[in-house]
CSV table of C-alpha atoms in Angstrom, one decimal:
chain,number,residue,atom,x,y,z
A,1,MET,CA,-40.5,-34.5,6.2
A,2,LEU,CA,-41.3,-38.1,7.3
A,3,GLU,CA,-38.4,-39.4,5.3
A,4,SER,CA,-36.0,-37.6,7.6
A,5,ILE,CA,-37.1,-39.5,10.7
A,6,GLN,CA,-34.3,-41.7,12.2
A,7,VAL,CA,-35.5,-44.7,14.2
A,8,THR,CA,-33.3,-46.3,16.8
A,9,GLU,CA,-34.2,-49.2,19.1
A,10,ARG,CA,-32.6,-50.3,22.3
A,11,LEU,CA,-33.0,-54.0,22.4
A,12,HIS,CA,-33.2,-56.6,25.1
A,13,TRP,CA,-33.5,-60.3,25.5
A,14,PRO,CA,-37.2,-61.0,25.3
A,15,GLU,CA,-37.9,-62.3,28.8
A,16,VAL,CA,-40.9,-60.0,28.8
A,17,GLU,CA,-42.4,-57.7,26.3
A,18,MET,CA,-41.7,-53.9,26.4
A,19,SER,CA,-44.0,-52.1,28.7
A,20,LYS,CA,-43.5,-48.5,27.5
A,21,LYS,CA,-44.4,-47.0,24.1
A,22,HIS,CA,-43.8,-43.5,22.8
A,23,ILE,CA,-46.1,-42.1,20.2
A,24,LEU,CA,-45.2,-39.6,17.6
A,25,ASN,CA,-46.9,-36.2,18.0
A,26,THR,CA,-47.7,-34.8,14.6
A,27,ALA,CA,-49.9,-32.0,15.7
A,28,ASP,CA,-47.0,-29.5,15.9
A,29,LYS,CA,-46.5,-29.2,12.1
A,30,SER,CA,-48.7,-30.2,9.3
A,31,VAL,CA,-47.4,-32.2,6.3
A,32,SER,CA,-48.9,-31.7,2.9
A,33,PRO,CA,-49.8,-34.8,0.8
A,34,ASN,CA,-47.1,-34.1,-1.8
A,35,GLN,CA,-44.4,-34.1,0.9
A,36,VAL,CA,-45.3,-37.7,1.9
A,37,ARG,CA,-43.5,-40.5,0.2
A,38,PRO,CA,-45.4,-43.7,0.9
A,39,GLU,CA,-42.7,-46.1,0.1
A,40,LYS,CA,-40.4,-44.5,2.7
A,41,ILE,CA,-43.2,-44.6,5.4
A,42,TYR,CA,-43.8,-48.3,4.6
A,43,ASN,CA,-40.1,-49.2,4.8
A,44,VAL,CA,-39.6,-47.4,8.2
A,45,PHE,CA,-42.7,-48.7,9.9
A,46,LYS,CA,-42.5,-52.2,8.4
A,47,ASP,CA,-39.1,-52.7,10.0
A,48,LEU,CA,-40.2,-51.0,13.2
A,49,PHE,CA,-43.3,-53.2,13.8
A,50,THR,CA,-42.4,-56.5,12.2
A,51,THR,CA,-39.0,-57.2,13.7
A,52,GLY,CA,-39.3,-55.9,17.2
A,53,THR,CA,-40.7,-59.1,18.7
A,54,SER,CA,-39.2,-61.7,16.4
A,55,SER,CA,-35.6,-60.8,16.6
A,56,PHE,CA,-33.1,-60.1,19.4
A,57,ASN,CA,-30.7,-58.2,17.2
A,58,VAL,CA,-32.7,-56.1,14.8
A,59,LEU,CA,-30.9,-53.4,12.8
A,60,LEU,CA,-33.3,-50.6,12.0
A,61,GLN,CA,-32.5,-48.0,9.4
A,62,ALA,CA,-34.3,-45.2,7.5
A,63,GLU,CA,-33.4,-43.1,4.5
A,64,GLU,CA,-32.9,-39.4,5.2
A,65,LYS,CA,-31.5,-36.4,3.3
A,66,GLU,CA,-28.7,-34.4,4.7
A,67,ARG,CA,-29.9,-31.0,5.9
A,68,GLN,CA,-27.6,-28.1,6.9
A,69,SER,CA,-29.1,-25.9,9.7
A,70,PRO,CA,-27.5,-23.9,12.5
A,71,LYS,CA,-30.5,-24.7,14.8
A,72,HIS,CA,-29.5,-28.3,15.6
A,73,SER,CA,-30.2,-29.1,19.3
A,74,PRO,CA,-27.6,-31.0,21.2
A,75,GLN,CA,-29.8,-34.1,21.3
A,76,ARG,CA,-30.1,-34.3,17.5
A,77,ARG,CA,-27.8,-36.4,15.4
A,78,PRO,CA,-26.3,-35.6,12.0
A,79,LYS,CA,-28.4,-36.8,9.1
A,80,THR,CA,-27.1,-39.0,6.4
A,81,SER,CA,-28.5,-40.4,3.2
A,82,VAL,CA,-28.4,-44.1,3.5
A,83,LYS,CA,-29.6,-46.3,0.6
A,84,CYS,CA,-28.1,-49.7,1.1
A,85,ALA,CA,-25.9,-51.1,3.9
A,86,SER,CA,-22.8,-52.5,2.2
A,87,THR,CA,-20.5,-53.1,5.2
A,88,PHE,CA,-20.8,-53.7,8.9
A,89,HIS,CA,-18.5,-52.4,11.6
A,90,LYS,CA,-19.0,-53.1,15.3
A,91,ARG,CA,-17.3,-51.5,18.3
A,92,SER,CA,-16.8,-53.4,21.5
A,93,ARG,CA,-18.4,-51.5,24.4
A,94,PRO,CA,-19.0,-52.7,28.0
A,95,GLY,CA,-22.6,-54.0,28.1
A,96,ILE,CA,-23.6,-52.8,24.7
A,97,ALA,CA,-22.3,-53.7,21.2
A,98,SER,CA,-22.9,-51.0,18.7
A,99,VAL,CA,-23.7,-52.0,15.2
A,100,MET,CA,-22.8,-49.5,12.5
A,101,VAL,CA,-24.3,-49.5,9.1
A,102,ARG,CA,-22.2,-47.7,6.4
A,103,ALA,CA,-23.5,-46.3,3.2
A,104,PRO,CA,-21.9,-47.0,-0.1
A,105,GLU,CA,-19.0,-44.8,-1.1
A,106,GLY,CA,-19.9,-41.2,-1.7
A,107,SER,CA,-23.2,-41.3,0.1
A,108,GLY,CA,-22.1,-39.8,3.4
A,109,ASN,CA,-20.9,-40.9,6.8
A,110,ALA,CA,-21.9,-43.8,8.9
A,111,ILE,CA,-25.0,-43.7,11.1
A,112,GLN,CA,-25.6,-45.6,14.3
A,113,SER,CA,-28.6,-47.8,13.5
A,114,ALA,CA,-29.1,-50.1,16.5
A,115,HIS,CA,-27.8,-51.2,19.8
A,116,VAL,CA,-27.8,-54.8,20.9
A,117,LEU,CA,-26.8,-56.4,24.2
A,118,SER,CA,-23.4,-58.0,24.2
A,119,GLY,CA,-24.0,-60.0,27.3
A,120,ASN,CA,-20.3,-59.7,28.3
A,121,HIS,CA,-20.4,-57.1,31.1
A,122,SER,CA,-23.3,-57.8,33.5
A,123,ASN,CA,-22.1,-55.2,36.0
A,124,PHE,CA,-23.2,-52.4,33.8
A,125,PRO,CA,-26.9,-51.2,34.0
A,126,LYS,CA,-29.2,-52.7,31.3
A,127,PRO,CA,-30.5,-50.2,28.8
A,128,ALA,CA,-34.0,-49.0,29.2
A,129,ARG,CA,-36.7,-51.1,27.5
A,130,THR,CA,-38.0,-48.4,25.3
A,131,ILE,CA,-38.1,-47.4,21.6
A,132,THR,CA,-37.1,-43.8,20.9
A,133,VAL,CA,-37.9,-42.0,17.6
A,134,LEU,CA,-35.9,-39.0,16.7
A,135,GLY,CA,-36.7,-36.4,14.0
A,136,SER,CA,-36.5,-32.8,13.2
A,137,THR,CA,-39.2,-31.8,10.7
A,138,MET,CA,-42.3,-32.8,12.7
A,139,GLY,CA,-41.6,-30.7,15.8
A,140,LEU,CA,-40.6,-33.7,18.0
A,141,SER,CA,-39.3,-32.7,21.4
A,142,PRO,CA,-36.1,-34.6,22.3
A,143,ARG,CA,-36.5,-36.9,25.3
A,144,PRO,CA,-34.4,-35.9,28.3
A,145,GLY,CA,-32.1,-38.3,29.9
A,146,ARG,CA,-29.4,-40.7,29.0
A,147,HIS,CA,-27.9,-40.8,25.5
A,148,ALA,CA,-27.2,-44.1,23.9
A,149,ARG,CA,-23.8,-43.0,22.7
A,150,LYS,CA,-22.7,-42.4,26.3
A,151,ALA,CA,-23.4,-45.9,27.5
A,152,CYS,CA,-19.8,-47.1,27.4
A,153,ALA,CA,-16.9,-46.3,29.6
A,154,PRO,CA,-15.0,-43.3,28.3
A,155,ASN,CA,-11.7,-45.1,27.9
A,156,SER,CA,-12.9,-48.4,26.7
A,157,PRO,CA,-11.0,-49.9,23.7
A,158,ARG,CA,-12.6,-50.0,20.3
A,159,THR,CA,-12.3,-53.2,18.3
A,160,LYS,CA,-13.1,-53.4,14.7
A,161,PHE,CA,-15.3,-56.4,14.0
A,162,PRO,CA,-15.2,-58.3,10.7
A,163,SER,CA,-17.3,-56.6,8.1
A,164,LEU,CA,-19.3,-57.6,5.0
A,165,PRO,CA,-17.6,-55.6,2.3
A,166,LYS,CA,-19.0,-54.8,-1.1
A,167,SER,CA,-17.7,-58.1,-2.5
A,168,VAL,CA,-20.1,-60.0,-0.3
A,169,ILE,CA,-23.0,-57.9,-1.4
A,170,ALA,CA,-21.9,-58.5,-5.0
A,171,ARG,CA,-21.7,-62.2,-4.5
A,172,GLU,CA,-25.2,-62.2,-2.9
A,173,ALA,CA,-26.5,-60.4,-6.0
A,174,GLU,CA,-25.0,-63.1,-8.1
A,175,ASN,CA,-26.8,-65.7,-6.0
A,176,ALA,CA,-30.1,-63.7,-6.3
A,177,LYS,CA,-31.4,-66.0,-9.0
A,178,LYS,CA,-30.8,-69.0,-6.8
A,179,LEU,CA,-32.6,-67.4,-3.9
A,180,CYS,CA,-35.4,-66.3,-6.1
A,181,ILE,CA,-35.9,-69.9,-7.3
A,182,LEU,CA,-36.2,-71.2,-3.7
A,183,SER,CA,-38.7,-68.5,-3.0
A,184,ALA,CA,-40.6,-68.9,-6.2
A,185,ILE,CA,-41.1,-72.6,-5.8
A,186,LYS,CA,-42.8,-72.3,-2.4
A,187,PRO,CA,-46.5,-72.9,-3.1
A,188,SER,CA,-48.8,-70.0,-2.1
A,189,ASN,CA,-51.7,-72.3,-1.2
A,190,VAL,CA,-50.0,-74.9,1.0
A,191,GLU,CA,-52.4,-74.8,3.9
A,192,LYS,CA,-55.4,-74.9,1.7
A,193,GLU,CA,-54.1,-78.0,-0.2
A,194,LYS,CA,-53.1,-79.6,3.1
A,195,VAL,CA,-56.6,-79.5,4.4
A,196,LYS,CA,-57.9,-81.1,1.2
A,197,PHE,CA,-55.2,-83.8,1.3
A,198,PHE,CA,-55.9,-84.7,4.9
A,199,LYS,CA,-59.7,-84.8,4.4
A,200,SER,CA,-59.2,-87.2,1.5
A,201,ASP,CA,-57.5,-89.7,3.7
A,202,PHE,CA,-54.2,-88.9,2.1
A,203,ASN,CA,-55.3,-89.9,-1.4
A,204,TYR,CA,-55.7,-86.4,-3.0
A,205,ASN,CA,-52.8,-85.0,-5.1
A,206,PRO,CA,-52.3,-81.3,-4.2
A,207,GLN,CA,-52.6,-78.8,-7.0
A,208,PHE,CA,-50.1,-76.2,-6.0
A,209,GLU,CA,-50.2,-72.5,-7.1
A,210,TYR,CA,-47.3,-70.1,-7.2
A,211,SER,CA,-47.2,-66.3,-7.0
A,212,ASN,CA,-44.2,-66.1,-9.4
A,213,PRO,CA,-43.9,-69.5,-11.2
A,214,VAL,CA,-40.5,-70.6,-12.4
A,215,SER,CA,-40.1,-71.5,-16.0
A,216,PRO,CA,-40.2,-75.2,-17.0
A,217,LEU,CA,-36.7,-75.0,-18.3
A,218,VAL,CA,-35.4,-73.8,-15.0
A,219,LEU,CA,-37.3,-76.5,-13.1
A,220,ALA,CA,-36.0,-79.1,-15.5
A,221,ARG,CA,-32.4,-78.3,-14.4
A,222,HIS,CA,-33.3,-79.2,-10.8
A,223,SER,CA,-35.4,-82.3,-11.6
A,224,ASN,CA,-32.8,-85.0,-12.0
A,225,ALA,CA,-32.7,-87.4,-9.0
A,226,SER,CA,-29.9,-89.8,-8.3
A,227,ASP,CA,-29.8,-93.2,-6.7
A,228,ARG,CA,-26.0,-93.3,-6.3
A,229,PHE,CA,-26.2,-93.3,-2.5
A,230,LEU,CA,-29.7,-94.8,-2.1
A,231,THR,CA,-28.4,-98.0,-0.5
A,232,GLN,CA,-26.5,-96.0,2.2
A,233,ALA,CA,-29.5,-93.7,2.9
A,234,VAL,CA,-31.9,-96.6,3.4
A,235,ARG,CA,-29.5,-98.5,5.6
A,236,ILE,CA,-29.0,-95.4,7.9
A,237,MET,CA,-32.7,-95.0,8.4
A,238,GLU,CA,-33.3,-98.8,9.0
A,239,LEU,CA,-30.5,-98.8,11.6
A,240,ALA,CA,-32.2,-96.0,13.5
A,241,LEU,CA,-35.6,-97.8,13.3
A,242,GLN,CA,-34.0,-101.0,14.7
A,243,LYS,CA,-32.6,-99.0,17.6
A,244,TYR,CA,-35.5,-96.7,18.4
A,245,GLY,CA,-38.6,-98.4,16.9
A,246,SER,CA,-39.8,-95.3,15.1
A,247,TYR,CA,-38.7,-91.9,13.8
A,248,GLU,CA,-40.8,-90.2,16.5
A,249,ALA,CA,-39.0,-92.1,19.2
A,250,PHE,CA,-35.7,-91.3,17.6
A,251,GLU,CA,-36.6,-87.6,17.4
A,252,GLN,CA,-37.6,-87.5,21.1
A,253,ALA,CA,-34.6,-89.5,22.4
A,254,THR,CA,-31.9,-87.7,20.4
A,255,GLY,CA,-33.5,-84.3,20.0
A,256,GLY,CA,-35.2,-83.8,23.3
A,257,ASN,CA,-38.1,-81.4,23.9
A,258,LEU,CA,-39.1,-78.5,21.7
A,259,LEU,CA,-37.8,-75.1,22.9
A,260,THR,CA,-39.8,-72.0,23.6
A,261,LYS,CA,-39.0,-68.8,21.7
A,262,SER,CA,-37.2,-67.3,24.7
A,263,ARG,CA,-35.1,-70.4,25.2
A,264,ILE,CA,-34.2,-70.4,21.5
A,265,TRP,CA,-33.0,-66.7,21.8
A,266,TYR,CA,-31.0,-67.5,24.9
A,267,ASN,CA,-29.2,-70.5,23.3
A,268,VAL,CA,-28.5,-68.5,20.2
A,269,LYS,CA,-26.9,-65.8,22.2
A,270,LYS,CA,-24.8,-68.3,24.2
A,271,TYR,CA,-23.5,-69.9,21.0
A,272,MET,CA,-22.7,-66.5,19.5
A,273,GLU,CA,-20.6,-65.7,22.6
A,274,LYS,CA,-18.7,-68.9,22.0
A,275,GLU,CA,-17.9,-67.8,18.4
A,276,GLY,CA,-17.3,-64.1,19.2
A,277,CYS,CA,-20.0,-62.9,16.9
A,278,VAL,CA,-22.6,-61.4,19.2
A,279,GLY,CA,-24.3,-58.5,17.5
A,280,GLU,CA,-23.3,-59.5,14.0
A,281,ILE,CA,-26.4,-61.4,12.8
A,282,VAL,CA,-30.1,-60.6,12.7
A,283,VAL,CA,-32.1,-63.5,14.1
A,284,HIS,CA,-35.7,-64.3,13.3
A,285,VAL,CA,-37.8,-67.1,14.9
A,286,THR,CA,-40.8,-68.3,12.9
A,287,ASP,CA,-43.0,-71.4,12.3
A,288,ASN,CA,-43.4,-70.7,8.6
A,289,LEU,CA,-40.3,-72.3,7.1
A,290,LEU,CA,-39.9,-75.5,5.1
A,291,SER,CA,-36.3,-76.0,6.5
A,292,ARG,CA,-35.2,-76.1,10.0
A,293,ALA,CA,-33.2,-72.8,9.6
A,294,SER,CA,-31.7,-70.7,6.9
A,295,MET,CA,-28.8,-68.2,6.7
A,296,THR,CA,-29.2,-65.4,4.2
A,297,VAL,CA,-28.1,-61.8,3.5
A,298,VAL,CA,-31.1,-59.5,3.6
A,299,ASN,CA,-30.5,-55.8,2.6
A,300,GLY,CA,-26.8,-56.4,3.3
A,301,ARG,CA,-27.4,-57.8,6.7
A,302,PRO,CA,-26.6,-61.5,7.6
A,303,THR,CA,-29.9,-62.9,8.8
A,304,LEU,CA,-30.6,-66.3,10.5
A,305,THR,CA,-34.2,-67.5,10.4
A,306,ILE,CA,-35.0,-70.4,12.8
A,307,ASN,CA,-38.0,-72.7,12.5
A,308,MET,CA,-39.2,-72.9,16.1
A,309,SER,CA,-41.5,-76.0,15.3
A,310,THR,CA,-38.3,-78.1,14.9
A,311,ALA,CA,-36.0,-76.4,17.4
A,312,ARG,CA,-35.2,-79.1,19.9
A,313,GLU,CA,-33.0,-78.8,23.0
A,314,HIS,CA,-30.2,-81.2,21.9
A,315,TRP,CA,-30.3,-80.3,18.2
A,316,LEU,CA,-30.3,-76.5,18.3
A,317,GLU,CA,-26.5,-76.1,18.8
A,318,GLY,CA,-25.9,-78.4,15.8
A,319,MET,CA,-28.2,-76.2,13.7
A,320,LEU,CA,-26.1,-73.2,14.9
A,321,ARG,CA,-22.9,-74.9,13.9
A,322,HIS,CA,-24.5,-75.6,10.5
A,323,GLU,CA,-25.7,-72.1,9.9
A,324,ILE,CA,-23.3,-69.8,11.7
A,325,GLY,CA,-20.2,-72.0,12.3
A,326,THR,CA,-20.2,-73.2,8.6
A,327,HIS,CA,-22.3,-71.0,6.3
A,328,TYR,CA,-21.7,-67.6,8.0
A,329,PHE,CA,-18.0,-68.0,8.8
A,330,ARG,CA,-17.2,-69.5,5.3
A,331,GLY,CA,-19.1,-66.5,3.8
A,332,ILE,CA,-17.1,-64.0,5.9
A,333,ASN,CA,-13.8,-65.7,5.0
A,334,ASN,CA,-14.8,-65.9,1.3
A,335,SER,CA,-15.2,-62.1,1.3
A,336,HIS,CA,-11.4,-61.6,1.9
A,337,GLN,CA,-10.3,-63.9,-0.9
A,338,PRO,CA,-9.5,-63.2,-4.6
A,339,TRP,CA,-12.3,-65.5,-5.6
A,340,SER,CA,-15.1,-63.6,-3.7
A,341,SER,CA,-16.8,-62.5,-6.9
A,342,GLY,CA,-18.2,-64.4,-9.9
A,343,VAL,CA,-15.3,-63.0,-12.0
A,344,GLY,CA,-12.8,-64.2,-9.4
A,345,ARG,CA,-14.3,-67.7,-9.3
A,346,LYS,CA,-14.1,-67.9,-13.1
A,347,LYS,CA,-10.5,-66.6,-13.1
A,348,HIS,CA,-9.4,-69.3,-10.6
A,349,ASN,CA,-11.6,-72.0,-12.3
A,350,LEU,CA,-13.4,-73.0,-9.1
A,351,LYS,CA,-15.8,-75.9,-8.9
A,352,PRO,CA,-19.3,-75.3,-7.6
A,353,LEU,CA,-19.3,-74.8,-3.8
A,354,ASN,CA,-21.8,-77.6,-3.4
A,355,PRO,CA,-21.9,-80.4,-2.4
A,356,THR,CA,-19.0,-79.4,-0.2
A,357,GLU,CA,-20.8,-76.5,1.5
A,358,GLU,CA,-24.0,-78.3,2.5
A,359,GLY,CA,-22.1,-81.6,3.2
A,360,LEU,CA,-19.8,-79.9,5.6
A,361,ALA,CA,-22.7,-78.0,7.3
A,362,SER,CA,-24.7,-81.2,7.6
A,363,ILE,CA,-21.7,-83.0,9.3
A,364,HIS,CA,-21.5,-80.1,11.7
A,365,SER,CA,-25.2,-80.5,12.5
A,366,VAL,CA,-24.6,-83.9,14.1
A,367,LEU,CA,-21.1,-83.3,15.4
A,368,PHE,CA,-20.8,-84.0,19.2
A,369,ARG,CA,-24.2,-85.7,19.4
A,370,LYS,CA,-24.4,-88.8,21.5
A,371,ASP,CA,-26.0,-90.4,18.5
A,372,PRO,CA,-24.9,-88.7,15.3
A,373,THR,CA,-27.3,-90.7,13.0
A,374,LEU,CA,-27.5,-89.0,9.6
A,375,TRP,CA,-31.3,-89.5,9.5
A,376,ARG,CA,-32.4,-86.2,8.0
A,377,ALA,CA,-29.9,-86.2,5.2
A,378,ALA,CA,-30.7,-89.8,4.4
A,379,LEU,CA,-34.5,-89.2,4.4
A,380,LEU,CA,-34.2,-86.1,2.2
A,381,TYR,CA,-32.1,-88.1,-0.3
A,382,TYR,CA,-34.6,-91.0,-0.3
A,383,THR,CA,-37.6,-88.8,-0.6
A,384,VAL,CA,-36.3,-86.9,-3.6
A,385,TYR,CA,-35.5,-90.1,-5.4
A,386,ARG,CA,-38.9,-91.6,-4.8
A,387,ALA,CA,-40.7,-88.3,-5.7
A,388,SER,CA,-39.1,-88.5,-9.1
A,389,GLN,CA,-41.0,-91.8,-9.6
A,390,MET,CA,-44.3,-91.2,-7.8
A,391,SER,CA,-47.2,-88.9,-7.3
A,392,PHE,CA,-47.6,-86.9,-4.1
A,393,SER,CA,-50.1,-89.3,-2.6
A,394,GLN,CA,-48.0,-92.3,-3.5
A,395,LEU,CA,-44.9,-90.7,-2.0
A,396,PHE,CA,-46.7,-89.9,1.2
A,397,HIS,CA,-47.8,-93.5,1.7
A,398,ASP,CA,-44.3,-94.7,0.7
A,399,LEU,CA,-42.7,-92.6,3.4
A,400,GLY,CA,-44.9,-94.3,6.0
A,401,ARG,CA,-42.2,-97.0,5.9
A,402,PHE,CA,-39.9,-94.6,7.9
A,403,VAL,CA,-42.1,-91.9,9.4
A,404,GLN,CA,-45.5,-92.3,11.0
A,405,ASP,CA,-46.5,-88.7,11.8
A,406,PRO,CA,-48.6,-87.4,8.9
A,407,ASN,CA,-47.5,-83.8,9.4
A,408,THR,CA,-43.9,-84.7,9.2
A,409,ARG,CA,-44.5,-86.8,6.1
A,410,TRP,CA,-46.4,-83.9,4.5
A,411,ASP,CA,-43.5,-81.5,5.1
A,412,TYR,CA,-41.0,-83.9,3.4
A,413,CYS,CA,-43.4,-84.5,0.5
A,414,VAL,CA,-43.9,-80.7,-0.1
A,415,ARG,CA,-40.1,-80.2,-0.1
A,416,ALA,CA,-39.6,-82.9,-2.7
A,417,LYS,CA,-42.6,-81.8,-4.9
A,418,ARG,CA,-42.2,-78.0,-4.6
A,419,GLY,CA,-42.1,-76.4,-8.1
A,420,GLN,CA,-44.8,-78.8,-9.4
A,421,SER,CA,-48.4,-77.6,-10.0
A,422,ASN,CA,-50.0,-81.0,-10.6
A,423,THR,CA,-48.4,-83.3,-8.1
A,424,ALA,CA,-50.2,-86.3,-9.5
A,425,GLN,CA,-47.3,-86.6,-11.9
A,426,PRO,CA,-43.9,-88.0,-11.0
A,427,GLY,CA,-41.3,-85.3,-10.5
A,428,CYS,CA,-39.0,-83.7,-7.9
A,429,PHE,CA,-37.0,-80.8,-6.9
A,430,SER,CA,-33.6,-82.4,-6.5
A,431,LYS,CA,-31.7,-79.9,-4.3
A,432,ASP,CA,-32.2,-81.9,-1.1
A,433,GLN,CA,-30.0,-84.7,-2.3
A,434,VAL,CA,-26.9,-82.4,-2.0
A,435,TYR,CA,-26.7,-83.0,1.8
A,436,MET,CA,-26.1,-86.8,1.6
A,437,ASP,CA,-23.9,-86.3,-1.4
A,438,GLY,CA,-21.7,-83.8,0.3
A,439,ILE,CA,-21.5,-85.8,3.6
A,440,LEU,CA,-20.3,-89.0,2.0
A,441,LYS,CA,-17.7,-87.3,-0.2
A,442,ILE,CA,-16.2,-85.4,2.7
A,443,LEU,CA,-16.1,-88.5,4.9
A,444,ARG,CA,-14.4,-90.4,2.0
A,445,TYR,CA,-11.5,-87.9,1.9
A,446,ARG,CA,-11.6,-86.8,5.6
A,447,ASP,CA,-8.0,-87.9,6.2
A,448,LYS,CA,-6.7,-85.7,3.4
A,449,ILE,CA,-8.8,-82.5,4.0
A,450,ASP,CA,-7.4,-79.7,6.1
A,451,PHE,CA,-10.7,-78.6,7.7
A,452,PRO,CA,-9.5,-75.3,9.2
A,453,MET,CA,-8.0,-74.3,5.9
A,454,LEU,CA,-11.2,-75.4,4.0
A,455,THR,CA,-13.1,-73.0,6.3
A,456,ALA,CA,-10.5,-70.2,5.8
A,457,LEU,CA,-10.7,-70.5,2.0
A,458,GLY,CA,-14.4,-69.6,2.1
A,459,LYS,CA,-17.0,-70.8,-0.3
A,460,VAL,CA,-14.9,-73.4,-2.2
A,461,SER,CA,-15.1,-77.1,-2.9
A,462,PHE,CA,-12.7,-79.3,-0.9
A,463,GLU,CA,-11.4,-80.5,-4.3
A,464,ASP,CA,-10.0,-77.0,-5.0
A,465,ALA,CA,-8.5,-76.5,-1.5
A,466,ASP,CA,-4.9,-77.7,-2.2
A,467,ARG,CA,-4.3,-75.5,-5.2
A,468,LEU,CA,-5.7,-72.4,-3.5
A,469,LYS,CA,-3.8,-72.7,-0.2
A,470,GLY,CA,-0.9,-70.6,-1.6
A,471,LEU,CA,-3.3,-67.7,-2.6
A,472,VAL,CA,-5.4,-67.5,0.6
A,473,GLN,CA,-5.6,-64.3,2.6
A,474,MET,CA,-5.4,-65.3,6.2
A,475,GLU,CA,-5.9,-61.8,7.7
A,476,ASN,CA,-9.3,-61.5,9.5
A,477,VAL,CA,-10.2,-65.1,8.8
A,478,ARG,CA,-12.7,-66.7,11.2
A,479,ILE,CA,-12.4,-70.3,12.4
A,480,PRO,CA,-15.3,-71.7,14.5
A,481,HIS,CA,-14.5,-72.9,18.0
A,482,PHE,CA,-15.3,-76.6,17.3
A,483,LEU,CA,-12.5,-76.7,14.7
A,484,GLN,CA,-9.8,-75.6,17.1
A,485,ASP,CA,-9.0,-79.2,18.4
A,486,GLN,CA,-8.3,-81.2,15.3
A,487,ALA,CA,-7.8,-84.5,17.2
A,488,CYS,CA,-11.2,-84.2,18.8
A,489,TYR,CA,-12.8,-83.2,15.4
A,490,ALA,CA,-11.2,-86.2,13.7
A,491,ALA,CA,-12.6,-88.5,16.4
A,492,GLN,CA,-16.1,-87.1,15.9
A,493,LEU,CA,-15.9,-87.8,12.2
A,494,GLN,CA,-14.9,-91.4,12.9
A,495,LYS,CA,-17.8,-91.7,15.3
A,496,ILE,CA,-20.2,-90.6,12.6
A,497,MET,CA,-18.7,-93.3,10.3
A,498,GLU,CA,-19.2,-96.0,12.9
A,499,VAL,CA,-22.7,-95.1,14.1
A,500,ASN,CA,-24.0,-95.0,10.5
A,501,GLN,CA,-22.1,-98.2,9.6
A,502,LEU,CA,-20.0,-96.5,6.9
A,503,THR,CA,-16.6,-98.0,6.0
A,504,ASP,CA,-13.7,-96.6,4.1
A,505,GLU,CA,-13.7,-99.6,1.8
A,506,GLU,CA,-17.4,-98.9,0.9
A,507,LEU,CA,-16.8,-95.2,0.3
A,508,ARG,CA,-13.8,-95.9,-1.9
A,509,VAL,CA,-16.0,-98.1,-4.1
A,510,ILE,CA,-19.0,-95.7,-4.5
A,511,ILE,CA,-16.9,-92.5,-4.7
């Protein structure tokens, strides 16, 4: 049956598109309508056709029932029922890193779902740029030639890569509501309302629609804006304007040129090699994202989505330190700790992971920049506060004080007003203030924080770090490369303080 098809893909860095295609031949055996399960067909081919060109490390999988038959040909692989990937295991092989997807306990053995280039052994031949589909119930003839499993040297050592155990999946399930909120408050008619807004000479207040509206009670919990750090946010932006003249000039001077999709993939691969995590993360590149990037877990797979419309040559590595070096590594480390589940967090009486999580990630975004101005965190903080007092149109004109480009202003206004239907009313979605909040609190206590330990502890607040140090499980902990030299790291934090004209005296007063 169609559900017993197993799809594998040999992947390559997308310098050019694949030039060969292999088409299923269904003429050998007919399939009755009651044998076809549409949802299975949809899942298989959705993955096959939607991720092939937008990701350099795509893990493809299909559900299949185990069949016992003495007529297996040597080319066929054992069949396994796979419902949800709960852990990842990778084996180091010359030239190719194999990514294994394991089923939950009791559901069968692991299957090999994808191969991705490791980039570490260039002397080995590159895999063919083809997609191969293997199956047994439609009369498919096995392709002759090389087998993917024989691509490694016979005596090469096998290394067990860090995995995402069930506790990580459980934690992601606990965070599902949070993820659903972020998805639900994204307007479904953004482009339509943008056209109206621009045609009105920026005086129309968009009327946003939502596919799955969030209840007013939930929105109310995320509508309280703060002015606690407003003075610092405004000063940071004014300093940048004094130096560069405009945000657009600041963006070009400090960020450099926008990168092509192939250059983004290349730089992501090089960064993953630095961190030793090639083959562990699915990467998508899109231009349909409100943020610059996001790190999530999709169907048990760590997934990095990058907004190519904001990916600049001097900013991309900072974004990767933010998403991979901070969010991903702290997530991996958290999975090994006693507080990896909601029950564990309650047992140890942990504070919320934010603002520490996003504050730390935002600091790492500007770490090692020639000019580590905290512009984005400052503008997000300011925009949310002003949105709580203004309509969409008023907010748009107010932001003209700092940003000239109307498309950039539109994006910031949408972020601050998301969740609202009638944007003529004052109101905000306050999450974006967490970046500035976390940055200033971490800088305030930077001399007392053990940053490698804070990373090793996982998804915890810096305020809980000291009392948790005696309980931490250090086996399989991952520390990013930029935290190895503590003296250099401390010097970079001091540089951030100086460039943004922040002083310890001021921080002690406001925090």
